[in-house]
Coordinates of N, CA and C and ligand atoms in Angstrom, one line a residue:
X1 N 6.7 -2.0 -30.2 CA 6.7 -1.3 -31.5 C 8.0 -0.5 -31.7
X2 N 8.4 -0.5 -33.0 CA 9.6 0.2 -33.3 C 9.5 1.8 -33.1
X3 N 10.4 2.4 -32.5 CA 10.4 3.8 -32.4 C 11.3 4.5 -33.3
X4 N 10.8 5.5 -34.0 CA 11.7 6.2 -35.0 C 11.7 7.7 -34.7
X5 N 12.9 8.3 -34.7 CA 13.0 9.7 -34.4 C 13.0 10.5 -35.7
X6 N 12.4 11.7 -35.7 CA 12.5 12.6 -36.8 C 13.2 13.9 -36.3
X7 N 14.3 14.2 -37.0 CA 15.0 15.5 -36.6 C 14.8 16.4 -37.8
X8 N 13.9 17.3 -37.6 CA 13.6 18.3 -38.6 C 14.4 19.6 -38.4
X9 N 14.8 20.3 -39.4 CA 15.5 21.6 -39.2 C 15.9 22.2 -40.5
X10 N 16.2 23.4 -40.5 CA 16.7 24.1 -41.7 C 18.1 23.6 -42.0
X11 N 18.9 23.3 -41.0 CA 20.2 22.8 -41.1 C 21.1 23.7 -42.0
X12 N 21.1 24.9 -41.7 CA 21.8 25.9 -42.5 C 22.8 26.7 -41.7
X13 N 23.9 26.1 -41.2 CA 24.3 24.7 -41.4 C 23.9 23.8 -40.2
X14 N 24.0 22.5 -40.4 CA 23.8 21.5 -39.3 C 25.0 21.7 -38.4
X15 N 24.8 21.5 -37.1 CA 25.9 21.7 -36.2 C 25.8 20.7 -35.0
X16 N 26.8 20.8 -34.1 CA 26.8 19.8 -33.0 C 25.6 19.8 -32.1
X17 N 25.0 21.0 -32.0 CA 23.8 21.1 -31.2 C 22.7 20.1 -31.7
X18 N 22.5 20.1 -33.0 CA 21.5 19.2 -33.6 C 21.9 17.7 -33.4
X19 N 23.2 17.4 -33.6 CA 23.7 16.1 -33.5 C 23.6 15.5 -32.1
X20 N 24.0 16.3 -31.1 CA 23.9 15.9 -29.8 C 22.5 15.7 -29.3
X21 N 21.6 16.5 -29.7 CA 20.2 16.4 -29.4 C 19.6 15.1 -30.0
X22 N 20.0 14.8 -31.2 CA 19.4 13.6 -31.9 C 20.0 12.3 -31.2
X23 N 21.3 12.4 -30.9 CA 21.9 11.2 -30.3 C 21.4 11.0 -28.9
X24 N 21.2 12.0 -28.2 CA 20.7 11.9 -26.8 C 19.2 11.4 -26.8
X25 N 18.4 11.8 -27.8 CA 17.1 11.4 -27.9 C 17.1 9.9 -28.3
X26 N 17.9 9.5 -29.2 CA 18.0 8.1 -29.6 C 18.3 7.2 -28.4
X27 N 19.2 7.7 -27.6 CA 19.6 6.9 -26.4 C 18.5 6.9 -25.3
X28 N 18.0 8.1 -25.0 CA 17.0 8.1 -23.9 C 15.7 7.5 -24.2
X29 N 15.3 7.5 -25.5 CA 14.0 7.0 -25.8 C 14.1 5.7 -26.6
X30 N 15.2 5.1 -26.7 CA 15.4 3.8 -27.4 C 14.9 3.8 -28.8
X31 N 15.3 4.9 -29.6 CA 14.9 5.0 -31.0 C 15.7 4.1 -31.8
X32 N 15.1 3.4 -32.7 CA 15.8 2.4 -33.6 C 16.7 3.2 -34.6
X33 N 16.2 4.4 -35.0 CA 17.0 5.3 -35.8 C 16.4 6.7 -35.7
X34 N 17.2 7.7 -36.2 CA 16.8 9.1 -36.3 C 17.0 9.5 -37.7
X35 N 15.9 10.0 -38.3 CA 15.9 10.4 -39.7 C 16.0 11.9 -39.7
X36 N 17.0 12.5 -40.3 CA 17.2 13.9 -40.4 C 16.5 14.4 -41.7
X37 N 15.6 15.4 -41.5 CA 14.8 15.8 -42.6 C 15.0 17.3 -42.8
X38 N 15.9 17.7 -43.7 CA 16.1 19.2 -43.9 C 14.8 19.8 -44.5
X39 N 14.5 21.0 -43.9 CA 13.3 21.6 -44.3 C 13.4 22.1 -45.8
X40 N 12.3 22.0 -46.5 CA 12.2 22.5 -47.8 C 12.0 24.0 -47.8
X41 N 10.8 24.4 -47.5 CA 10.5 25.9 -47.5 C 9.8 26.1 -46.2
X42 N 10.6 26.4 -45.1 CA 10.0 26.5 -43.8 C 9.1 27.8 -43.7
X43 N 7.9 27.6 -43.2 CA 6.9 28.8 -43.2 C 7.4 29.8 -42.2
X44 N 8.2 29.5 -41.2 CA 8.7 30.4 -40.2 C 9.9 31.2 -40.6
X45 N 10.5 30.8 -41.7 CA 11.8 31.5 -42.0 C 11.7 32.2 -43.4
X46 N 10.6 32.6 -43.7 CA 10.4 33.3 -45.0 C 11.2 34.6 -45.2
X47 N 11.6 35.2 -44.0 CA 12.2 36.5 -44.1 C 13.7 36.4 -44.4
X48 N 14.3 35.3 -44.1 CA 15.8 35.1 -44.4 C 16.0 34.3 -45.6
X49 N 17.0 34.6 -46.4 CA 17.3 33.8 -47.6 C 18.0 32.5 -47.1
X50 N 17.5 31.4 -47.4 CA 18.0 30.1 -47.0 C 18.9 29.6 -48.0
X51 N 20.0 28.9 -47.6 CA 20.9 28.3 -48.6 C 20.2 27.3 -49.4
X52 N 20.7 27.0 -50.6 CA 20.1 26.0 -51.5 C 19.9 24.7 -50.8
X53 N 18.8 24.0 -51.2 CA 18.5 22.7 -50.6 C 19.7 21.7 -50.8
X54 N 20.3 21.8 -52.0 CA 21.4 20.9 -52.3 C 22.6 21.1 -51.3
X55 N 22.8 22.3 -50.9 CA 23.9 22.5 -49.9 C 23.5 22.0 -48.5
X56 N 22.3 22.2 -48.1 CA 21.8 21.8 -46.8 C 21.7 20.3 -46.7
X57 N 21.4 19.7 -47.9 CA 21.3 18.2 -47.9 C 22.8 17.6 -47.8
X58 N 23.7 18.2 -48.6 CA 25.0 17.8 -48.6 C 25.7 17.9 -47.2
X59 N 25.5 19.0 -46.6 CA 26.1 19.2 -45.2 C 25.5 18.2 -44.2
X60 N 24.2 18.0 -44.3 CA 23.5 17.1 -43.4 C 24.1 15.6 -43.6
X61 N 24.2 15.3 -44.9 CA 24.8 14.0 -45.2 C 26.2 13.8 -44.6
X62 N 27.0 14.8 -44.8 CA 28.4 14.8 -44.3 C 28.3 14.6 -42.7
X63 N 27.4 15.3 -42.1 CA 27.4 15.4 -40.6 C 27.0 14.1 -40.0
X64 N 26.1 13.3 -40.7 CA 25.5 12.1 -40.0 C 26.3 10.8 -40.4
X65 N 27.2 10.9 -41.4 CA 27.7 9.7 -41.9 C 28.4 8.8 -40.9
X66 N 28.9 9.3 -39.9 CA 29.7 8.4 -38.9 C 28.7 7.8 -37.9
X67 N 27.4 8.1 -38.0 CA 26.5 7.4 -37.0 C 25.6 6.5 -37.7
X68 N 25.7 5.1 -37.4 CA 24.9 4.1 -38.1 C 23.4 4.3 -37.8
X69 N 23.1 5.0 -36.7 CA 21.7 5.1 -36.4 C 21.0 6.3 -37.1
X70 N 21.8 7.1 -37.7 CA 21.3 8.4 -38.4 C 21.1 8.2 -39.9
X71 N 20.0 8.7 -40.4 CA 19.8 8.7 -41.8 C 19.2 10.0 -42.2
X72 N 19.1 10.2 -43.5 CA 18.6 11.5 -44.0 C 17.5 11.2 -45.0
X73 N 16.5 12.1 -45.1 CA 15.5 12.0 -46.1 C 15.2 13.4 -46.7
X74 N 15.0 13.3 -48.0 CA 14.7 14.6 -48.7 C 13.2 14.8 -49.0
X75 N 12.4 14.2 -48.2 CA 10.9 14.3 -48.5 C 10.4 15.7 -48.4
X76 N 11.0 16.5 -47.5 CA 10.5 17.9 -47.4 C 11.0 18.7 -48.6
X77 N 12.2 18.5 -48.9 CA 12.8 19.3 -50.0 C 12.2 19.0 -51.3
X78 N 11.8 17.7 -51.5 CA 11.1 17.3 -52.8 C 9.7 17.7 -52.9
X79 N 9.1 18.0 -51.7 CA 7.7 18.4 -51.7 C 7.5 19.9 -52.1
X80 N 6.7 20.2 -53.1 CA 6.5 21.6 -53.4 C 5.7 22.4 -52.3
X81 N 5.9 23.7 -52.3 CA 5.2 24.5 -51.4 C 5.8 24.6 -50.0
X82 N 5.2 25.3 -49.1 CA 5.8 25.5 -47.8 C 5.8 24.1 -47.0
X83 N 6.9 24.0 -46.2 CA 7.0 22.7 -45.5 C 6.3 22.7 -44.1
X84 N 5.2 22.0 -44.1 CA 4.6 21.9 -42.8 C 4.9 20.5 -42.2
X85 N 5.2 20.6 -40.8 CA 5.5 19.4 -40.1 C 4.5 18.3 -40.3
X86 N 3.2 18.7 -40.3 CA 2.1 17.7 -40.4 C 2.2 16.9 -41.7
X87 N 2.6 17.5 -42.8 CA 2.7 16.8 -44.0 C 3.9 15.8 -44.0
X88 N 5.0 16.2 -43.3 CA 6.1 15.3 -43.2 C 5.8 14.1 -42.3
X89 N 5.1 14.4 -41.2 CA 4.7 13.3 -40.3 C 3.7 12.4 -41.0
X90 N 2.8 12.9 -41.7 CA 1.9 12.0 -42.5 C 2.7 11.1 -43.4
X91 N 3.7 11.7 -44.1 CA 4.5 10.9 -45.0 C 5.3 9.8 -44.3
X92 N 5.9 10.2 -43.2 CA 6.7 9.3 -42.4 C 5.8 8.1 -41.9
X93 N 4.5 8.4 -41.6 CA 3.6 7.4 -41.1 C 3.3 6.4 -42.2
X94 N 3.3 6.9 -43.5 CA 3.0 6.0 -44.6 C 4.2 5.1 -44.8
X95 N 5.4 5.7 -44.6 CA 6.7 4.9 -44.8 C 6.8 3.9 -43.7
X96 N 6.5 4.3 -42.5 CA 6.7 3.4 -41.3 C 5.3 3.3 -40.6
X97 N 4.4 2.5 -41.2 CA 3.0 2.5 -40.6 C 3.0 1.9 -39.2
X98 N 3.9 1.0 -38.9 CA 3.9 0.4 -37.6 C 4.7 1.0 -36.5
X99 N 5.4 2.1 -36.9 CA 6.4 2.7 -35.9 C 5.7 3.8 -35.1
X100 N 6.3 3.9 -33.9 CA 5.9 5.1 -33.1 C 6.9 6.2 -33.5
X101 N 6.3 7.4 -33.8 CA 7.2 8.4 -34.3 C 7.5 9.5 -33.2
X102 N 8.7 9.9 -33.1 CA 9.1 10.9 -32.1 C 9.7 12.1 -32.9
X103 N 9.1 13.2 -32.8 CA 9.7 14.4 -33.5 C 10.6 15.2 -32.5
X104 N 11.8 15.3 -32.8 CA 12.8 16.0 -31.9 C 12.9 17.4 -32.3
X105 N 12.7 18.3 -31.4 CA 12.8 19.7 -31.7 C 13.5 20.4 -30.5
X106 N 13.8 21.7 -30.7 CA 14.3 22.5 -29.6 C 13.1 22.9 -28.7
X107 N 13.4 23.1 -27.4 CA 12.3 23.5 -26.6 C 11.6 24.8 -27.0
X108 N 12.5 25.7 -27.6 CA 12.0 27.0 -28.0 C 10.9 26.8 -29.1
X109 N 11.2 25.8 -30.0 CA 10.3 25.6 -31.1 C 9.0 24.9 -30.6
X110 N 9.1 24.1 -29.6 CA 7.9 23.4 -29.2 C 6.9 24.3 -28.6
X111 N 7.3 25.5 -28.1 CA 6.4 26.4 -27.5 C 5.5 27.1 -28.6
X112 N 5.9 26.9 -29.8 CA 5.1 27.5 -30.9 C 4.2 26.5 -31.5
X113 N 4.2 25.3 -30.9 CA 3.4 24.1 -31.5 C 1.9 24.4 -31.7
X114 N 1.4 25.2 -30.8 CA -0.1 25.5 -31.0 C -0.4 26.3 -32.2
X115 N 0.7 27.0 -32.7 CA 0.5 27.7 -34.0 C 0.7 26.9 -35.2
X116 N 1.2 25.7 -35.0 CA 1.5 24.9 -36.2 C 0.3 24.3 -36.8
X117 N 0.4 24.1 -38.1 CA -0.8 23.6 -38.9 C -1.2 22.3 -38.4
X118 N -2.5 22.1 -38.1 CA -3.1 20.9 -37.6 C -2.4 20.3 -36.4
X119 N -2.2 21.1 -35.4 CA -1.4 20.6 -34.3 C -2.1 19.5 -33.5
X120 N -3.5 19.4 -33.6 CA -4.2 18.3 -33.0 C -3.8 17.0 -33.6
X121 N -3.8 17.0 -34.9 CA -3.5 15.7 -35.6 C -2.0 15.4 -35.4
X122 N -1.2 16.5 -35.4 CA 0.2 16.3 -35.2 C 0.6 15.6 -33.9
X123 N -0.1 16.1 -32.8 CA 0.2 15.5 -31.5 C -0.4 14.1 -31.4
X124 N -1.4 13.8 -32.2 CA -2.0 12.5 -32.2 C -1.1 11.5 -32.9
X125 N -0.4 12.0 -33.9 CA 0.4 11.2 -34.8 C 1.8 10.9 -34.2
X126 N 2.4 11.9 -33.5 CA 3.7 11.6 -32.9 C 3.9 12.3 -31.6
X127 N 4.9 11.8 -30.9 CA 5.3 12.4 -29.6 C 6.3 13.5 -30.0
X128 N 6.4 14.5 -29.1 CA 7.5 15.5 -29.3 C 8.5 15.4 -28.2
X129 N 9.8 15.4 -28.6 CA 10.9 15.4 -27.7 C 11.5 16.8 -27.8
X130 N 11.3 17.6 -26.7 CA 11.8 19.0 -26.7 C 13.1 19.1 -26.0
X131 N 14.2 19.3 -26.8 CA 15.5 19.4 -26.2 C 15.7 20.8 -25.6
X132 N 16.0 20.8 -24.3 CA 16.2 22.1 -23.6 C 17.6 22.7 -23.9
X133 N 17.5 23.9 -24.5 CA 18.8 24.5 -24.9 C 19.4 25.2 -23.6
X134 N 20.7 25.4 -23.7 CA 21.4 26.0 -22.5 C 20.8 27.3 -22.1
X135 N 20.7 27.6 -20.8 CA 20.3 28.9 -20.3 C 18.8 29.1 -20.6
X136 N 18.2 28.0 -21.0 CA 16.8 28.2 -21.4 C 15.9 27.7 -20.3
X137 N 15.1 28.6 -19.7 CA 14.2 28.2 -18.6 C 12.8 28.1 -19.2
X138 N 12.4 26.8 -19.2 CA 11.2 26.5 -19.9 C 10.0 26.8 -19.0
X139 N 10.1 26.6 -17.7 CA 9.0 26.8 -16.8 C 8.0 25.7 -17.1
X140 N 6.8 25.9 -16.6 CA 5.7 24.9 -16.8 C 5.2 24.9 -18.2
X141 N 5.3 23.8 -18.9 CA 4.8 23.7 -20.2 C 3.3 24.1 -20.3
X142 N 2.6 23.6 -19.3 CA 1.1 23.8 -19.3 C 0.7 25.3 -19.3
X143 N 1.4 26.1 -18.6 CA 1.1 27.5 -18.5 C 1.6 28.2 -19.8
X144 N 2.6 27.6 -20.4 CA 3.2 28.2 -21.6 C 2.3 27.9 -22.9
X145 N 1.5 26.8 -22.7 CA 0.7 26.3 -23.8 C -0.8 26.4 -23.4
X146 N -1.3 27.6 -23.2 CA -2.7 27.6 -22.8 C -3.7 27.0 -23.8
X147 N -4.6 26.2 -23.2 CA -5.6 25.6 -24.1 C -5.2 24.2 -24.5
X148 N -4.0 23.8 -24.2 CA -3.6 22.4 -24.6 C -4.3 21.4 -23.7
X149 N -4.7 20.3 -24.3 CA -5.3 19.2 -23.5 C -4.3 18.4 -22.7
X150 N -4.8 17.8 -21.6 CA -4.0 17.0 -20.7 C -3.3 15.8 -21.5
X151 N -4.1 15.1 -22.3 CA -3.5 14.0 -23.1 C -2.4 14.5 -24.1
X152 N -2.7 15.7 -24.7 CA -1.7 16.3 -25.6 C -0.4 16.6 -24.9
X153 N -0.6 17.2 -23.7 CA 0.6 17.6 -22.9 C 1.5 16.4 -22.6
X154 N 0.9 15.3 -22.4 CA 1.7 14.1 -22.1 C 2.5 13.7 -23.3
X155 N 2.2 14.2 -24.5 CA 2.9 13.7 -25.7 C 4.1 14.7 -26.0
X156 N 4.3 15.7 -25.1 CA 5.5 16.5 -25.3 C 6.4 16.3 -24.1
X157 N 7.6 15.7 -24.4 CA 8.5 15.3 -23.4 C 9.7 16.2 -23.4
X158 N 10.1 16.7 -22.3 CA 11.3 17.6 -22.2 C 12.5 16.7 -22.0
X159 N 13.5 17.0 -22.8 CA 14.8 16.3 -22.7 C 15.9 17.3 -22.4
X160 N 16.7 16.9 -21.4 CA 17.9 17.8 -21.1 C 19.0 17.4 -22.0
X161 N 19.6 18.3 -22.7 CA 20.8 18.0 -23.4 C 22.0 18.8 -22.8
X162 N 23.2 18.2 -22.9 CA 24.4 19.0 -22.4 C 24.4 20.4 -23.0
X163 N 24.9 21.3 -22.2 CA 24.9 22.7 -22.6 C 25.6 22.9 -23.9
X164 N 24.9 23.3 -24.9 CA 25.6 23.5 -26.2 C 24.9 24.8 -26.8
X165 N 25.5 25.9 -26.6 CA 24.9 27.2 -27.0 C 25.2 27.4 -28.5
X166 N 25.1 26.4 -29.3 CA 25.5 26.5 -30.7 C 24.2 26.8 -31.5
X167 N 24.2 27.7 -32.4 CA 23.1 27.9 -33.3 C 23.6 28.2 -34.7
X168 N 22.8 27.9 -35.7 CA 23.2 28.1 -37.1 C 23.4 29.6 -37.4
X169 N 22.5 30.4 -36.7 CA 22.6 31.9 -36.9 C 24.0 32.4 -36.5
X170 N 24.5 31.9 -35.3 CA 25.8 32.3 -34.9 C 26.9 31.8 -35.8
X171 N 26.8 30.6 -36.3 CA 27.8 30.1 -37.2 C 27.8 30.9 -38.5
X172 N 26.7 31.3 -39.0 CA 26.7 32.1 -40.3 C 27.3 33.4 -40.0
X173 N 27.0 34.0 -38.8 CA 27.6 35.3 -38.5 C 29.1 35.2 -38.3
X174 N 29.5 34.1 -37.7 CA 31.0 33.9 -37.6 C 31.7 33.8 -38.9
X175 N 31.1 33.1 -39.8 CA 31.7 33.0 -41.2 C 31.8 34.4 -41.8
X176 N 30.7 35.1 -41.7 CA 30.7 36.5 -42.3 C 31.8 37.4 -41.7
X177 N 32.0 37.3 -40.4 CA 32.9 38.2 -39.8 C 34.3 37.6 -39.6
X178 N 34.6 36.4 -40.2 CA 35.9 35.8 -40.1 C 36.3 35.2 -38.8
X179 N 35.3 34.9 -38.0 CA 35.6 34.3 -36.7 C 35.6 32.8 -36.8
X180 N 36.2 32.0 -35.9 CA 36.3 30.5 -36.1 C 34.9 29.8 -35.9
X181 N 34.8 28.8 -36.7 CA 33.6 27.9 -36.5 C 34.0 26.5 -36.1
X182 N 35.4 26.3 -36.1 CA 35.9 25.0 -35.8 C 35.4 24.5 -34.5
X183 N 35.1 23.2 -34.4 CA 34.5 22.5 -33.2 C 33.1 22.8 -32.9
X184 N 32.5 23.7 -33.7 CA 31.0 24.0 -33.5 C 30.2 23.0 -34.3
X185 N 30.9 22.5 -35.4 CA 30.2 21.5 -36.3 C 31.2 20.5 -36.8
X186 N 30.7 19.4 -37.4 CA 31.7 18.4 -37.8 C 32.7 19.0 -38.8
X187 N 33.9 18.5 -38.8 CA 35.0 19.0 -39.6 C 34.6 19.0 -41.1
X188 N 34.0 17.9 -41.5 CA 33.6 17.8 -43.0 C 32.6 18.9 -43.4
X189 N 31.8 19.3 -42.5 CA 30.8 20.4 -42.8 C 31.5 21.7 -42.9
X190 N 32.5 21.9 -41.9 CA 33.3 23.1 -42.0 C 34.0 23.2 -43.3
X191 N 34.6 22.1 -43.7 CA 35.3 22.1 -45.0 C 34.4 22.4 -46.1
X192 N 33.2 21.9 -46.1 CA 32.3 22.1 -47.2 C 31.9 23.6 -47.3
X193 N 31.7 24.2 -46.1 CA 31.3 25.6 -46.1 C 32.4 26.5 -46.7
X194 N 33.7 26.1 -46.4 CA 34.8 26.9 -46.9 C 34.9 26.7 -48.4
X195 N 34.9 25.4 -48.8 CA 35.0 25.1 -50.3 C 33.9 25.7 -51.1
X196 N 32.7 25.7 -50.6 CA 31.6 26.2 -51.4 C 31.4 27.7 -51.2
X197 N 32.2 28.3 -50.3 CA 32.1 29.8 -50.0 C 30.7 30.2 -49.5
X198 N 30.1 29.3 -48.6 CA 28.8 29.6 -48.1 C 28.9 30.7 -47.0
X199 N 27.9 31.4 -46.8 CA 27.7 32.4 -45.7 C 28.7 33.6 -45.8
X200 N 29.4 33.8 -46.9 CA 30.2 34.9 -47.1 C 29.4 36.2 -47.3
X201 N 30.0 37.3 -46.9 CA 29.3 38.6 -47.2 C 29.2 38.8 -48.7
X202 N 28.0 39.2 -49.2 CA 27.9 39.4 -50.6 C 28.6 40.8 -50.9
X203 N 29.5 40.9 -51.9 CA 30.1 42.2 -52.2 C 29.4 42.8 -53.3
Ligands
ATP301 P1 18.9 29.2 -36.8 O1 19.8 29.9 -35.9 O2 19.0 29.5 -38.2 O3 17.4 29.3 -36.3 P2 19.2 26.6 -35.4 O4 20.6 26.5 -34.9 O5 18.1 27.0 -34.5 O6 19.2 27.6 -36.7 P3 17.5 24.9 -36.9 O7 17.8 24.2 -38.2 O8 16.6 26.0 -36.9 O9 18.9 25.3 -36.2 O10 17.0 23.8 -35.8 C1 16.5 22.6 -36.0 C2 16.0 22.0 -34.7 O11 17.1 21.9 -33.8 C3 15.0 23.0 -34.0 O12 14.0 22.2 -33.4 C4 15.9 23.7 -33.0 O13 15.2 24.1 -31.9 C5 16.9 22.6 -32.6 N1 18.2 23.1 -32.1 C6 19.0 24.0 -32.7 N2 20.1 24.2 -32.0 C7 20.1 23.4 -31.0 C8 21.0 23.1 -29.9 N3 22.2 23.8 -29.8 N4 20.7 22.2 -29.0 C9 19.5 21.5 -29.1 N5 18.6 21.7 -30.1 C10 18.9 22.6 -31.0
MG302 MG1 16.2 27.9 -35.1

């Protein structure tokens, strides 16, 4: 059966951490492709003002264009209301009814999975690939996810990614304070940020 990866994220901005994790997952798990899905209205990030969807889509598009296995979907952005992963996975199942779906996330995010909407159905519908971020000691997943079933646990797979301590938060702060972001993200995305004046301090 064909395996398809889903890389969800706010991508504000997308950076090499995301791209390396997606490519590593594609390789390690034999994914036919990885679909990048920029979040529409993430329920976990309501406190921070997120850049316009059009900017996040444009940056993601620029970042993935050199990889023939990567594509982008605006399904979350086009869906009204808060973006729940379960709705995205249901939609992807409709588009790819015969595929095995693999949702790629950071290991930090996977620890919150029990709090996600309909996590039972979510784990039944797709496997999770949890990329371990640098300096991140995950410990035993089982003790970190109390109450999770044995079968469910098998559907969360930890993947080591080369140390990349890159985060969108750090990149935004760097832009604000005039520090370099070069090499942390694709050059075309850096150019887009400068041209559009993203992440500048509001005066
Ligand atoms: P922010 O700092 O705004 O939270 P972020 O860098 O964590 O941004 P997101 O868009 O929130 O980026 O992340 C999308 C997904 O990519 C999440 O599952 C996150 O855990 C994962 N991720 C983010 N940075 C890395 C990285 N450097 N290596 C591997 N995975 C990452
Ligand atoms: Mg994050």
